[in-house]
Short mmCIF file of C-alpha atoms and ligand atoms in Angstrom, two decimals:
data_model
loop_
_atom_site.label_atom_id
_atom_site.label_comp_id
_atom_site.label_asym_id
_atom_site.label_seq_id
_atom_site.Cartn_x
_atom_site.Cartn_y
_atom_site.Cartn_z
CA UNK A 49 50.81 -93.85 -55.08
CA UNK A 50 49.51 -95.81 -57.96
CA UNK A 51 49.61 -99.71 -59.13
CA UNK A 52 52.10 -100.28 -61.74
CA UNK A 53 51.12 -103.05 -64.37
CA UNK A 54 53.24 -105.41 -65.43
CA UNK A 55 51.53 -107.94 -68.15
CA UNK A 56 51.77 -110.33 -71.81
CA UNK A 57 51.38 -108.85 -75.12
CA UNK A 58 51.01 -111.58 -77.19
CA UNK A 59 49.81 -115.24 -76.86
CA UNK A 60 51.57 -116.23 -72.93
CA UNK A 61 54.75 -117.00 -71.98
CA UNK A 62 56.48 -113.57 -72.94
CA UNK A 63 58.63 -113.97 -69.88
CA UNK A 64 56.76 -112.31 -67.48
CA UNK A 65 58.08 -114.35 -64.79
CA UNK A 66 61.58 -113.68 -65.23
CA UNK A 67 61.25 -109.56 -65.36
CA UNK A 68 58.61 -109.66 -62.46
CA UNK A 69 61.41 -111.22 -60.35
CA UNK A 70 63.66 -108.45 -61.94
CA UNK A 71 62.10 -105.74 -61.17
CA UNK A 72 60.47 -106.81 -57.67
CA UNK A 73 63.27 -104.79 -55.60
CA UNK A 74 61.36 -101.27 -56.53
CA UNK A 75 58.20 -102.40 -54.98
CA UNK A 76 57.02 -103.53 -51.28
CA UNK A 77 54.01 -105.67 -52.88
CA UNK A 78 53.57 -107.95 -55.85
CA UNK A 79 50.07 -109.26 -56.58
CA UNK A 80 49.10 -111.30 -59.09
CA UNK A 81 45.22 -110.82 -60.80
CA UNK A 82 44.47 -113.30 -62.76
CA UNK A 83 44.10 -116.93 -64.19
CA UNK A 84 45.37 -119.26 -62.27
CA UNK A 85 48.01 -122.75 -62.93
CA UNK A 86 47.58 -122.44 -66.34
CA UNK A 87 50.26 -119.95 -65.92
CA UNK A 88 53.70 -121.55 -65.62
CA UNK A 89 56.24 -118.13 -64.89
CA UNK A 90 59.63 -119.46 -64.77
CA UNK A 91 62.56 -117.61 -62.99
CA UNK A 92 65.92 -118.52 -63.16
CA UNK A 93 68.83 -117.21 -60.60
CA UNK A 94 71.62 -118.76 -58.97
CA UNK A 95 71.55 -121.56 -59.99
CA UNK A 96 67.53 -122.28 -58.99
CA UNK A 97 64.92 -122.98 -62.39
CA UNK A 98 61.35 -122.14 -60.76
CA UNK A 99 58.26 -122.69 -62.48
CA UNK A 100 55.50 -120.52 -60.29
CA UNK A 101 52.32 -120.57 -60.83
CA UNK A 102 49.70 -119.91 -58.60
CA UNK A 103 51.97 -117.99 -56.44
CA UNK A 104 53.63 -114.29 -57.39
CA UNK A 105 57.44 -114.02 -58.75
CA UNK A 106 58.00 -111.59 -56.32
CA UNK A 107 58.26 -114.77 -53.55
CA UNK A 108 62.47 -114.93 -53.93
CA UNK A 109 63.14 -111.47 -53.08
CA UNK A 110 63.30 -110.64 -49.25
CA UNK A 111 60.65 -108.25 -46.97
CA UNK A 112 58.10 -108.54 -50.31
CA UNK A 113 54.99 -109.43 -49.32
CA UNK A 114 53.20 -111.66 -52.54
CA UNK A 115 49.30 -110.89 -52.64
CA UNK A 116 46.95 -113.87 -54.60
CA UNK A 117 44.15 -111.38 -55.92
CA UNK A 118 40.02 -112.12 -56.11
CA UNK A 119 41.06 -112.75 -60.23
CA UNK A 120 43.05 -115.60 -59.40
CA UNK A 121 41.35 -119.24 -59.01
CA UNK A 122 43.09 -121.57 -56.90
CA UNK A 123 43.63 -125.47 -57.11
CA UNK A 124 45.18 -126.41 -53.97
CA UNK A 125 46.56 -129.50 -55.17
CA UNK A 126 49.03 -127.30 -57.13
CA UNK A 127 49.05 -124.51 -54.55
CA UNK A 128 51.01 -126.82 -52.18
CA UNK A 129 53.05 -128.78 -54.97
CA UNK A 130 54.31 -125.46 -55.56
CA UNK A 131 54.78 -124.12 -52.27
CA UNK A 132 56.69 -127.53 -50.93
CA UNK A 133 59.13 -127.17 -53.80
CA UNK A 134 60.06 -123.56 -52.93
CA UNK A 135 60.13 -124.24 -49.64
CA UNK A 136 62.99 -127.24 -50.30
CA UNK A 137 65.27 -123.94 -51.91
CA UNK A 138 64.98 -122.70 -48.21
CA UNK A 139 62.46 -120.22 -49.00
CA UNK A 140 59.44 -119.45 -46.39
CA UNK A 141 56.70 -118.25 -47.12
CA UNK A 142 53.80 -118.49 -44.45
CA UNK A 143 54.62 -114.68 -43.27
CA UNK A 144 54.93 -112.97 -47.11
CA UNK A 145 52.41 -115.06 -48.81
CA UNK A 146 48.95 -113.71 -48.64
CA UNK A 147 45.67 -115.07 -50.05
CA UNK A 148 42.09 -112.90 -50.92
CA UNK A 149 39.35 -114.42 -49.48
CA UNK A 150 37.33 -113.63 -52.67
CA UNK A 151 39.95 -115.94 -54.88
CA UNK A 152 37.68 -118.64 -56.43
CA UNK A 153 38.48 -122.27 -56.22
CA UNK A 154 39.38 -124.96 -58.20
CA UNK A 155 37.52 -127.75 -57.53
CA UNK A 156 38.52 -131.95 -58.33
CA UNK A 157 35.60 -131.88 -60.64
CA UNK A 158 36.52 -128.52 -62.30
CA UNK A 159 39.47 -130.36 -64.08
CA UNK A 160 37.32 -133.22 -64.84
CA UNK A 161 34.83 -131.03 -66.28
CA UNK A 162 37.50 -129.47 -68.21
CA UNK A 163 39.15 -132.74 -69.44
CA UNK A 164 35.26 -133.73 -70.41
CA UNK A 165 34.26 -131.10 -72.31
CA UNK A 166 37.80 -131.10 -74.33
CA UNK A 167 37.24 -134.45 -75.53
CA UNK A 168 33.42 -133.57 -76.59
CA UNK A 169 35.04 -130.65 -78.81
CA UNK A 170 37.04 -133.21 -80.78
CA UNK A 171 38.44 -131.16 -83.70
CA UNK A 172 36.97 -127.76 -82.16
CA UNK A 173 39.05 -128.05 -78.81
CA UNK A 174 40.92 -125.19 -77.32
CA UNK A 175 44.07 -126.90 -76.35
CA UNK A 176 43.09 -125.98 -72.56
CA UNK A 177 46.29 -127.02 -70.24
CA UNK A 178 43.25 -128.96 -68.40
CA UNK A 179 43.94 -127.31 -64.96
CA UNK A 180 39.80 -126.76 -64.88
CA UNK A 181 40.34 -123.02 -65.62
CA UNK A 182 37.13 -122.85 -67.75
CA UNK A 183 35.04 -124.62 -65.57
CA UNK A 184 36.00 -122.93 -62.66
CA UNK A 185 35.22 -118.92 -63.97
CA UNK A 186 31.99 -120.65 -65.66
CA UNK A 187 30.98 -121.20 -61.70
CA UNK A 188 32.28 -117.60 -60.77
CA UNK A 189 30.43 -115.99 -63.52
CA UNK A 190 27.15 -118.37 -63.13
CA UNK A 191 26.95 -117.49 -59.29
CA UNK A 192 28.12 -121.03 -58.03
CA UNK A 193 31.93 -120.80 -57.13
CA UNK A 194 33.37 -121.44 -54.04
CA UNK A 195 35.80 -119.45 -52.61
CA UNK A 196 38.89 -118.81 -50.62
CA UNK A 197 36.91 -117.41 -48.31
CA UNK A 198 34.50 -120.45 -47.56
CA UNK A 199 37.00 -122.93 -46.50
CA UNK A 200 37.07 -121.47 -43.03
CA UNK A 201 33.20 -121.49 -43.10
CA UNK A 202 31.19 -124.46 -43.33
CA UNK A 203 32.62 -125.63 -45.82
CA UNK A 204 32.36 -129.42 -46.08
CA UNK A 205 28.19 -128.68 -46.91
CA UNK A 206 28.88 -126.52 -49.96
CA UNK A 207 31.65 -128.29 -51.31
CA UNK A 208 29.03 -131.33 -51.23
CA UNK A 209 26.44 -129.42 -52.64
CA UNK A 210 29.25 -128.26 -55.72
CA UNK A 211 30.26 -131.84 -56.35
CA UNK A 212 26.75 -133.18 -56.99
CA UNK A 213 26.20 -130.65 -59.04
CA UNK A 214 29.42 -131.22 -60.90
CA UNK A 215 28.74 -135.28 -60.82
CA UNK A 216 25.39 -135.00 -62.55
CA UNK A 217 27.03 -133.07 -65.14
CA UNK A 218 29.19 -135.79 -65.98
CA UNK A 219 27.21 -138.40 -65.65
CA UNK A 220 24.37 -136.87 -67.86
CA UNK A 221 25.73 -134.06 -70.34
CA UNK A 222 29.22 -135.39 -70.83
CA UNK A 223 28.74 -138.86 -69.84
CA UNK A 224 32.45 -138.81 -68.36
CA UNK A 225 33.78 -142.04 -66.71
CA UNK A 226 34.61 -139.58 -63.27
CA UNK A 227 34.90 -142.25 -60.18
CA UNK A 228 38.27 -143.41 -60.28
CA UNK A 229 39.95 -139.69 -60.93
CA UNK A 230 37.64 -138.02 -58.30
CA UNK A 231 38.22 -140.37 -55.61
CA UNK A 232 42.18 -140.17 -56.79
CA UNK A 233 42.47 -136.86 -56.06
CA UNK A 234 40.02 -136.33 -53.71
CA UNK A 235 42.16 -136.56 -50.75
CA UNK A 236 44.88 -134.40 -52.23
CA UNK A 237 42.53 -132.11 -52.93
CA UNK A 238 41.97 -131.47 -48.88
CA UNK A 239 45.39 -131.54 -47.72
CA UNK A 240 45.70 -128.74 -50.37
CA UNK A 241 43.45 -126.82 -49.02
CA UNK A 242 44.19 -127.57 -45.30
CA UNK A 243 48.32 -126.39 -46.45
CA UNK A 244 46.25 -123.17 -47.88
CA UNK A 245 44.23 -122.35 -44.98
CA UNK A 246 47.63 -122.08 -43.13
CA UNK A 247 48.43 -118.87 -44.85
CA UNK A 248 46.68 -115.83 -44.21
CA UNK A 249 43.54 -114.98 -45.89
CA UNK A 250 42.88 -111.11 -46.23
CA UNK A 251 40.83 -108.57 -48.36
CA UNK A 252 42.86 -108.03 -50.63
CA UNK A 253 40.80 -104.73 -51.99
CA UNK A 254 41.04 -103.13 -48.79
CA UNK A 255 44.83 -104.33 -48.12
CA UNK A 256 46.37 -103.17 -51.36
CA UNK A 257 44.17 -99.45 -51.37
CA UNK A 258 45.51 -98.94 -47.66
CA UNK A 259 48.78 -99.71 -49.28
CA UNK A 260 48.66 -96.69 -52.34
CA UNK A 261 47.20 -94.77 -49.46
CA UNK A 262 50.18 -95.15 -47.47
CA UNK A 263 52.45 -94.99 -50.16
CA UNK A 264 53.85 -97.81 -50.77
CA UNK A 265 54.52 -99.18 -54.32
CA UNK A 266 52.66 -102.15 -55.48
CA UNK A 267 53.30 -104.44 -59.19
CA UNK A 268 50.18 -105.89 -60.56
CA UNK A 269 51.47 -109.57 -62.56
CA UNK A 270 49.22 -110.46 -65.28
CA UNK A 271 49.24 -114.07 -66.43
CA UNK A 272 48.49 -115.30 -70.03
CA UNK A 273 48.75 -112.71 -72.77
CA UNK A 274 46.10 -110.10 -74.53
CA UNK A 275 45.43 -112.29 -77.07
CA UNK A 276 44.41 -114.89 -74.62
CA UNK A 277 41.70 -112.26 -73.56
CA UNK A 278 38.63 -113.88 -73.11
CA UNK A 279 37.50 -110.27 -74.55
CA UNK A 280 39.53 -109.31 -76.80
CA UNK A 281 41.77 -112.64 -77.82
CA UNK A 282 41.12 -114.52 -80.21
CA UNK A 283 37.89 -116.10 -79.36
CA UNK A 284 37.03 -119.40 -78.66
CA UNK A 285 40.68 -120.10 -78.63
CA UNK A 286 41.65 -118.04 -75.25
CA UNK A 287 41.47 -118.30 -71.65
CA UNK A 288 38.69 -117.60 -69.47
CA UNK A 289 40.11 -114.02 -67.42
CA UNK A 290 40.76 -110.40 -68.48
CA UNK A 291 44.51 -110.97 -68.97
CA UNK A 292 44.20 -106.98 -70.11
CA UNK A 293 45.37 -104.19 -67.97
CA UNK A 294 41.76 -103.94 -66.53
CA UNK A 295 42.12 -107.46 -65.24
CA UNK A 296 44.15 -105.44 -63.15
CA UNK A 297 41.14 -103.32 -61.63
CA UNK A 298 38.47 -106.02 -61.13
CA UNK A 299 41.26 -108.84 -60.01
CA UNK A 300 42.71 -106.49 -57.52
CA UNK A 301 39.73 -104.21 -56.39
CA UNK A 302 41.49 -100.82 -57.75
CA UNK A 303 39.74 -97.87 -59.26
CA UNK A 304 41.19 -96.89 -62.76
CA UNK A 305 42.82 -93.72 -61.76
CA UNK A 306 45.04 -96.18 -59.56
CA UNK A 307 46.88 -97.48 -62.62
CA UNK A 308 50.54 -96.48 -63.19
CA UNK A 309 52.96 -97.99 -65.46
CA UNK A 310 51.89 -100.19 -67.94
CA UNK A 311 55.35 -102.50 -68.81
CA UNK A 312 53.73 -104.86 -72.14
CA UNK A 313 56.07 -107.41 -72.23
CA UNK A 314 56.86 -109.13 -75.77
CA UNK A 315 59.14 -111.33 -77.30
CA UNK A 316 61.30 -110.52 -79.90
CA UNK A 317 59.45 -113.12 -82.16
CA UNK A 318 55.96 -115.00 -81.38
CA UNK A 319 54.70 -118.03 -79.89
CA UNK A 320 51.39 -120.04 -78.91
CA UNK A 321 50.45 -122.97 -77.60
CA UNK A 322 47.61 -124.75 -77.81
CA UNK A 323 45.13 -124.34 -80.58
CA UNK A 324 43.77 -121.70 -82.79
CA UNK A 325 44.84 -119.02 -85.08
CA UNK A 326 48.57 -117.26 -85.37
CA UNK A 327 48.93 -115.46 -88.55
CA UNK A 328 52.90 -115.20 -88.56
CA UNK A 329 53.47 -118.74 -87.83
CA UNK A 330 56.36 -120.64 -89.44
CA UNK A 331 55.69 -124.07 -90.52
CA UNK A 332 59.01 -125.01 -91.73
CA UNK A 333 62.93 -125.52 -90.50
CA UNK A 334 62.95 -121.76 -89.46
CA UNK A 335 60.20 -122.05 -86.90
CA UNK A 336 61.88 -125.10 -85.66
CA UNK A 337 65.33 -122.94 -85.07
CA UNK A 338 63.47 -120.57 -83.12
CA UNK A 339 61.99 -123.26 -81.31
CA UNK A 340 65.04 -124.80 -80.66
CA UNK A 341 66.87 -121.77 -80.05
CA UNK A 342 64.56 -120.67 -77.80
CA UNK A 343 64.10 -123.81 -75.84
CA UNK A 344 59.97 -123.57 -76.75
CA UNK A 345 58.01 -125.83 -74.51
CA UNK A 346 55.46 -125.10 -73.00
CA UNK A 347 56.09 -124.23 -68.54
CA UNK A 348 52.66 -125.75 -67.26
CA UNK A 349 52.40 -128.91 -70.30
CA UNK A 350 55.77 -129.57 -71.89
CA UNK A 351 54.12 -128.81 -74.96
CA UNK A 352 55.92 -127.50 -78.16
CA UNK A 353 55.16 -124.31 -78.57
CA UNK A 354 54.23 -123.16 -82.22
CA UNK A 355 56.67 -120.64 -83.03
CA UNK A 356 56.35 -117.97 -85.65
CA UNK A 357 57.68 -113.84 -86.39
CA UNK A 358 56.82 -111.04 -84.70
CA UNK A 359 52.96 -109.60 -85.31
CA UNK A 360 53.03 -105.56 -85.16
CA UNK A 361 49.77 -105.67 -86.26
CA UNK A 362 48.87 -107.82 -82.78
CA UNK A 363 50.93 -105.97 -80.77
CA UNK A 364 49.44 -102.71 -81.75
CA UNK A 365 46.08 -103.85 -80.69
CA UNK A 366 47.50 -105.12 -77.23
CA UNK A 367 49.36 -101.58 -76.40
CA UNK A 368 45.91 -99.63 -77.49
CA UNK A 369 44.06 -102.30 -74.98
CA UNK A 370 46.49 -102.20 -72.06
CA UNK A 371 47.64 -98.23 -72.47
CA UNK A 372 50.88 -99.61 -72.51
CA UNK A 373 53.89 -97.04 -71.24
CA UNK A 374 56.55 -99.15 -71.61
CA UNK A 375 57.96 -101.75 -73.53
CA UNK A 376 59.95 -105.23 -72.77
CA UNK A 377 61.61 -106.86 -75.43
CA UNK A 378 62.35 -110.51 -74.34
CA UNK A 379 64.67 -113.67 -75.66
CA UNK A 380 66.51 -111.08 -78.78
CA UNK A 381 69.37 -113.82 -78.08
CA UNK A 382 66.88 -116.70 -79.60
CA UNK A 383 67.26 -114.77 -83.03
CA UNK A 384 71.29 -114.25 -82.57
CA UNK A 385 72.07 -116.60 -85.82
CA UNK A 386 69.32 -115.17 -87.96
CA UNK A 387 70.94 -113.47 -91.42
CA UNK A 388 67.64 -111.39 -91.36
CA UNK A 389 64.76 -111.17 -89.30
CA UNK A 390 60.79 -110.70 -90.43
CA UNK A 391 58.46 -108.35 -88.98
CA UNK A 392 55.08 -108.45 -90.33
CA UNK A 393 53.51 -105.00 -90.48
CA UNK A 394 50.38 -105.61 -91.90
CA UNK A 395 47.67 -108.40 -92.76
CA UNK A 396 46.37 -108.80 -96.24
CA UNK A 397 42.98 -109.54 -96.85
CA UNK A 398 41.06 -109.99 -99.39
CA UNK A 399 43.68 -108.00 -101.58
CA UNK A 400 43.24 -105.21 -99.13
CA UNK A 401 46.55 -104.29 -96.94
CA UNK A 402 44.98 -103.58 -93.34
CA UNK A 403 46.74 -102.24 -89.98
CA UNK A 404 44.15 -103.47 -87.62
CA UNK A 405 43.25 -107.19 -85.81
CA UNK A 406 40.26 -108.36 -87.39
CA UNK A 407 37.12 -109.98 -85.94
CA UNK A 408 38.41 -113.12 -86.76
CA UNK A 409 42.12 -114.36 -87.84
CA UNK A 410 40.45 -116.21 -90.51
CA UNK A 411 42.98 -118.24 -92.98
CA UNK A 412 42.28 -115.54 -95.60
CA UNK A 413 44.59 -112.85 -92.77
CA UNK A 414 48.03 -112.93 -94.54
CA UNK A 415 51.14 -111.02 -92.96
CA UNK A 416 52.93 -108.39 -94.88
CA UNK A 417 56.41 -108.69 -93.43
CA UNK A 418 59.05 -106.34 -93.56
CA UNK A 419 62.92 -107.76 -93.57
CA UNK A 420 65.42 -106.27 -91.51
CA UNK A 421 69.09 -107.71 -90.84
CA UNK A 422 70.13 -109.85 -88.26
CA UNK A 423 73.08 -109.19 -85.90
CA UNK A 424 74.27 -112.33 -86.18
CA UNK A 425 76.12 -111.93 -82.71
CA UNK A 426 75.97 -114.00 -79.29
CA UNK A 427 73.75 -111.66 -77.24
CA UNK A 428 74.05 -113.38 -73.79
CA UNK A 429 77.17 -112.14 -72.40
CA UNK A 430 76.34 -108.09 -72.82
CA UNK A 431 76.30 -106.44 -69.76
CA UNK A 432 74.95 -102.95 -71.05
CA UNK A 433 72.95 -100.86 -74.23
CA UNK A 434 76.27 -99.59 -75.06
CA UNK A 435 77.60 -103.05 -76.24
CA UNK A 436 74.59 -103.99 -78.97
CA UNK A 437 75.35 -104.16 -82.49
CA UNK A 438 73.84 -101.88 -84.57
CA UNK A 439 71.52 -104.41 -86.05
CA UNK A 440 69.68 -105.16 -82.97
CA UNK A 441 69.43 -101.50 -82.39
CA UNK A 442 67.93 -101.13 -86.01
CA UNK A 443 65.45 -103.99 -84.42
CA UNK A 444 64.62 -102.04 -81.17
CA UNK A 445 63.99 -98.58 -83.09
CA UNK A 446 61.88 -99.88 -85.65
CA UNK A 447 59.41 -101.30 -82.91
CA UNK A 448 59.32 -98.63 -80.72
CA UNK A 449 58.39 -95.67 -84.16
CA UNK A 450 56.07 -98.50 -84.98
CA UNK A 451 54.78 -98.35 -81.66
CA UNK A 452 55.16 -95.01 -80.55
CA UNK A 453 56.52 -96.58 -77.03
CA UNK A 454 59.74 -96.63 -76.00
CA UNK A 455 61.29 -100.01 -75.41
CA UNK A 456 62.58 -100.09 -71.65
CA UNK A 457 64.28 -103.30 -71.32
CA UNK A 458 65.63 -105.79 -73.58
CA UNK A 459 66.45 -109.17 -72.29
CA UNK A 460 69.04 -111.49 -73.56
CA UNK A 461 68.96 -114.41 -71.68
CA UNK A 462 66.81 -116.49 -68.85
CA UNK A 463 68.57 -115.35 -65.96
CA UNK A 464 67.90 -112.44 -63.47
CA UNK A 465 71.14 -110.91 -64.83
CA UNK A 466 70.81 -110.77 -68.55
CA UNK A 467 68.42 -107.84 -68.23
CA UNK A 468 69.71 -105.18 -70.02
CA UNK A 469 67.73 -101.73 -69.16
CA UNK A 470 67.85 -99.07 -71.71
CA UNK A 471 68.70 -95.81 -71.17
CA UNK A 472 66.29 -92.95 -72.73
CA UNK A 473 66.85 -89.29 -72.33
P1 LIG B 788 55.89 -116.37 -68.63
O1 LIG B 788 54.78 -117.33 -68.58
O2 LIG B 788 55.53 -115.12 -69.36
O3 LIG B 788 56.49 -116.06 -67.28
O4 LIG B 788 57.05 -117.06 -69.50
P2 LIG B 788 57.54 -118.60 -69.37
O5 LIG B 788 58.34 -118.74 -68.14
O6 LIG B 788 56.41 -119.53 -69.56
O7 LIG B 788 58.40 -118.72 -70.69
C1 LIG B 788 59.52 -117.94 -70.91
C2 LIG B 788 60.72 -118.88 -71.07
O8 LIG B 788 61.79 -118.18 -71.63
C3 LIG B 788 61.25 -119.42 -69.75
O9 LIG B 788 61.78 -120.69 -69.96
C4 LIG B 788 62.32 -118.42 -69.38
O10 LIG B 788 63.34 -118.99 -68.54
C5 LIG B 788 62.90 -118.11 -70.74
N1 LIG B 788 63.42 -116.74 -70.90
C6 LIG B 788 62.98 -115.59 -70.37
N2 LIG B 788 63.67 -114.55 -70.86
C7 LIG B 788 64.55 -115.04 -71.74
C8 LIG B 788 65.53 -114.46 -72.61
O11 LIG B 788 65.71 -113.26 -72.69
N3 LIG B 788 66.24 -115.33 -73.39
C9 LIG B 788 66.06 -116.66 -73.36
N4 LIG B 788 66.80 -117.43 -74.16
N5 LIG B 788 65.15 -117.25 -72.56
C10 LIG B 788 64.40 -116.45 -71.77
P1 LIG B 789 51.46 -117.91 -68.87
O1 LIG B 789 50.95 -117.08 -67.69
C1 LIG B 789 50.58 -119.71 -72.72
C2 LIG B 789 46.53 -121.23 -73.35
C3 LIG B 789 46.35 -122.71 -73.47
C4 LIG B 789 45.14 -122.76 -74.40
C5 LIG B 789 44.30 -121.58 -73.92
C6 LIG B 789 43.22 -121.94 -72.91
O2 LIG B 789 52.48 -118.89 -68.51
O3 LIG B 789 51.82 -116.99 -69.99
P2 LIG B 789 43.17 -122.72 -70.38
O4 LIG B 789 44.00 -123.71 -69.62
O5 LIG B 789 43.28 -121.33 -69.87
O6 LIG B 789 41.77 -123.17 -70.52
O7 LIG B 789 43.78 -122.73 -71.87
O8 LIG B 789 45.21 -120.69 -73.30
N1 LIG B 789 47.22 -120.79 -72.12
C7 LIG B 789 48.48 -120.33 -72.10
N2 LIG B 789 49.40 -120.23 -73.08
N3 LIG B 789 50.87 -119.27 -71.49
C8 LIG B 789 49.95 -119.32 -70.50
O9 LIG B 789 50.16 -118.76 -69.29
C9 LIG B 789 48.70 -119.92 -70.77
N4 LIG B 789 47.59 -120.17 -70.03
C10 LIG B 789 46.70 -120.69 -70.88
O10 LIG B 789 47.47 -123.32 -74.05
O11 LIG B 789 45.52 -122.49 -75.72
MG1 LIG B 790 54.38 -119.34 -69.09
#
């Protein structure tokens, strides 16, 4: 049995919440590998809006067990914010919820850090959600992190040790005013972690290979998109994980040949938030009607999103990078009033008409877009592939000879049931 991926295309915020939750039933396991509450994966179904995100969107189906990976970095302030307001729906969790040891944490003074170092950049800064993501894989990958694993093992000492560490950072590099928002969420901070320690820690490598070994089918949820790769994205302006299919391996302990389905998910259009480059973004009243359409704020900050067409050119580099197999089309009903629709093909620089994402997205990368018509119909209501207008059709088929990947599911609305899977012979 083999690990089927499920993961962002683009910039975050593709939806990957929503088709997780969808497509949950076909596995026993869902296990998220990386980033942590920077993600915000919202699922809609009767009648419940949940934003997750520390914990997997497999949690609302029934007999799924919901695996935290060694990827992931955990704040517990946010870990139990989120799991008291799933547990109000009636939803519990302490037997399906489990938690690798080898998950990193996020400490108070992470976010501080984070928060810190934002203001230093001024002009430069990243437009970090300021959930001390940065900060925290800085520790992992400099050898000072604290993990999952530790709170069960003497853990008041090296929490110490962390925070005087972090404390002379502030006080000396990024002369930070700290007091007052350490010892505010100090105590938070513990409870957190004490409503953590209630759920049981594993290792997760050995859990989930036991698992292919005894057959039973497992999703991998990515958070973030590929071009928030701290790799491949578009660097500085990215997040600090592999959010590419072989986040999947080191966040989840699997061996390459364990990798199944890829399912790249993408919306029918393109968004970002936060700072740095986005070559097809729209400036003027039509990226405001997508944003409006489409109901663009950020999950995790509230922040607009910028809004702009879809980038083949991007999305061609994220299926090479993630060996995507299949592809999701998400929010098609966001472009239902459109006359036409853009698709840029191509970036133009320096008078030279190139297919492939550049070193840097410099302002001299301009899209070549193609035009194609809209359908100019109310998507929301179709129940099947039989019932879409020719138009959107046009839409689908022109990604997936672009792509060379067929397009598996198109979705046409926020809720569970406005998934509409496509049939291929
Ligand atoms: P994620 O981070 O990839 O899980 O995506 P987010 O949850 O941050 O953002 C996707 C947003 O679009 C959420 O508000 C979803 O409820 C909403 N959404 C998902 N699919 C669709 C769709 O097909 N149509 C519309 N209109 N909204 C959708
Ligand atoms: P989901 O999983 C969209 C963006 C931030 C910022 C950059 C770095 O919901 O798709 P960080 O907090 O990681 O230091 O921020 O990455 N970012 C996201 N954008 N969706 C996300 O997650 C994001 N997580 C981080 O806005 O530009
Ligand atoms: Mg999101």
């Amino acid at each position: 049995m083999k690990v089927d991926v499920l993961l962002g295309l683009q910039w975050g915020d593709e939806g990957k919440g929503k088709i997780v939750d969808v497509l949950t039933p076909r596995y026993d396991v869902i296990a998220r590998f990386q980033g942590g509450p920077n993600a915000g994966h919202t699922l809609e179904f009767n009648n419940v809006k949940q934003v997750l995100h520390t914990i997997p969107s497999g949690i609302f189906r029934e007999n799924k067990i919901n695996i935290i990976g060694n990827g992931v970095v955990i704040d517990p302030i946010i870990f139990k914010k989120e799991i008291d307001s799933i547990k109000k729906l009636g939803t519990d969790l302490t037997g399906n919820l489990y938690i690798s040891k080898k998950a990193h944490l996020i400490l108070p003074t992470h976010r501080i850090i984070d928060m810190a170092s934002e203001q230093g950049k001024g002009k430069t800064k990243i437009g970090s959600t300021l959930k001390g993501i940065g900060p925290t894989y800085k520790d992992k990958i400099g050898r000072e992190g604290l993990r999952v694993g530790d709170l069960t093992n003497n853990f008041k000492e090296k929490y110490t040790e962390r925070i005087a560490r972090h404390k002379q950072l502030l006080e000396h590099f990024f002369r930070f005013e700290y007091k007052q928002v350490l010892a505010d969420c100090e105590k938070d901070w513990f409870e957190g972690a004490e409503v953590l320690k209630s759920f049981r820690f594993i290792d997760s490598e050995h859990f989930i290979n036991d698992l292919l070994n005894n057959n039973k089918p497992v999703l991998a949820e990515g958070a973030q998109g590929t071009l928030l790769d701290i790799d491949f994205g578009s660097y500085p302006f990215v997040t600090s994980s592999n959010t590419i299919c072989a986040g999947a391996c080191t966040g989840l302990g699997l061996a390459p040949q364990r990798i199944g389905k890829v399912f790249g998910i993408f919306k029918a259009y393109c968004t970002r938030v936060g700072m740095g480059p986005f070559p097809t973004e729209l400036f003027d009243g039509t990226g405001d009607k997508i944003r409006d359409a489409g109901k663009e704020y950020g999950s995790t900050t509230g922040r607009p999103r910028r809004c702009g067409w879809l980038d083949l050119v991007a999305l061609k580099y994220a299926v090479m990078l993630n060996g995507v197999t299949e592809l999701i089309m998400m929010k098609a009903d966001v472009l239902d009033e459109f006359e036409t629709i853009k698709i840029c093909t191509g970036y133009e620089i320096d008078g030279e008409t190139v297919d492939y994402f550049p070193f840097e997205l410099n302002d001299s990368v301009k899209p070549v877009y193609v035009e194609l018509p809209g359908w100019k119909t109310n998507l929301t209501g179709i129940k099947s592939a039989g019932e879409f207008p020719p138009e959107l059709n046009s839409y689908i088929t022109f990604i997936e000879e672009q792509m060379n990947i067929p397009v598996s599911i198109a979705s046409v609305g926020p809720n569970r049931e406005q998934t509409i899977f496509l049939k291929k012979e």
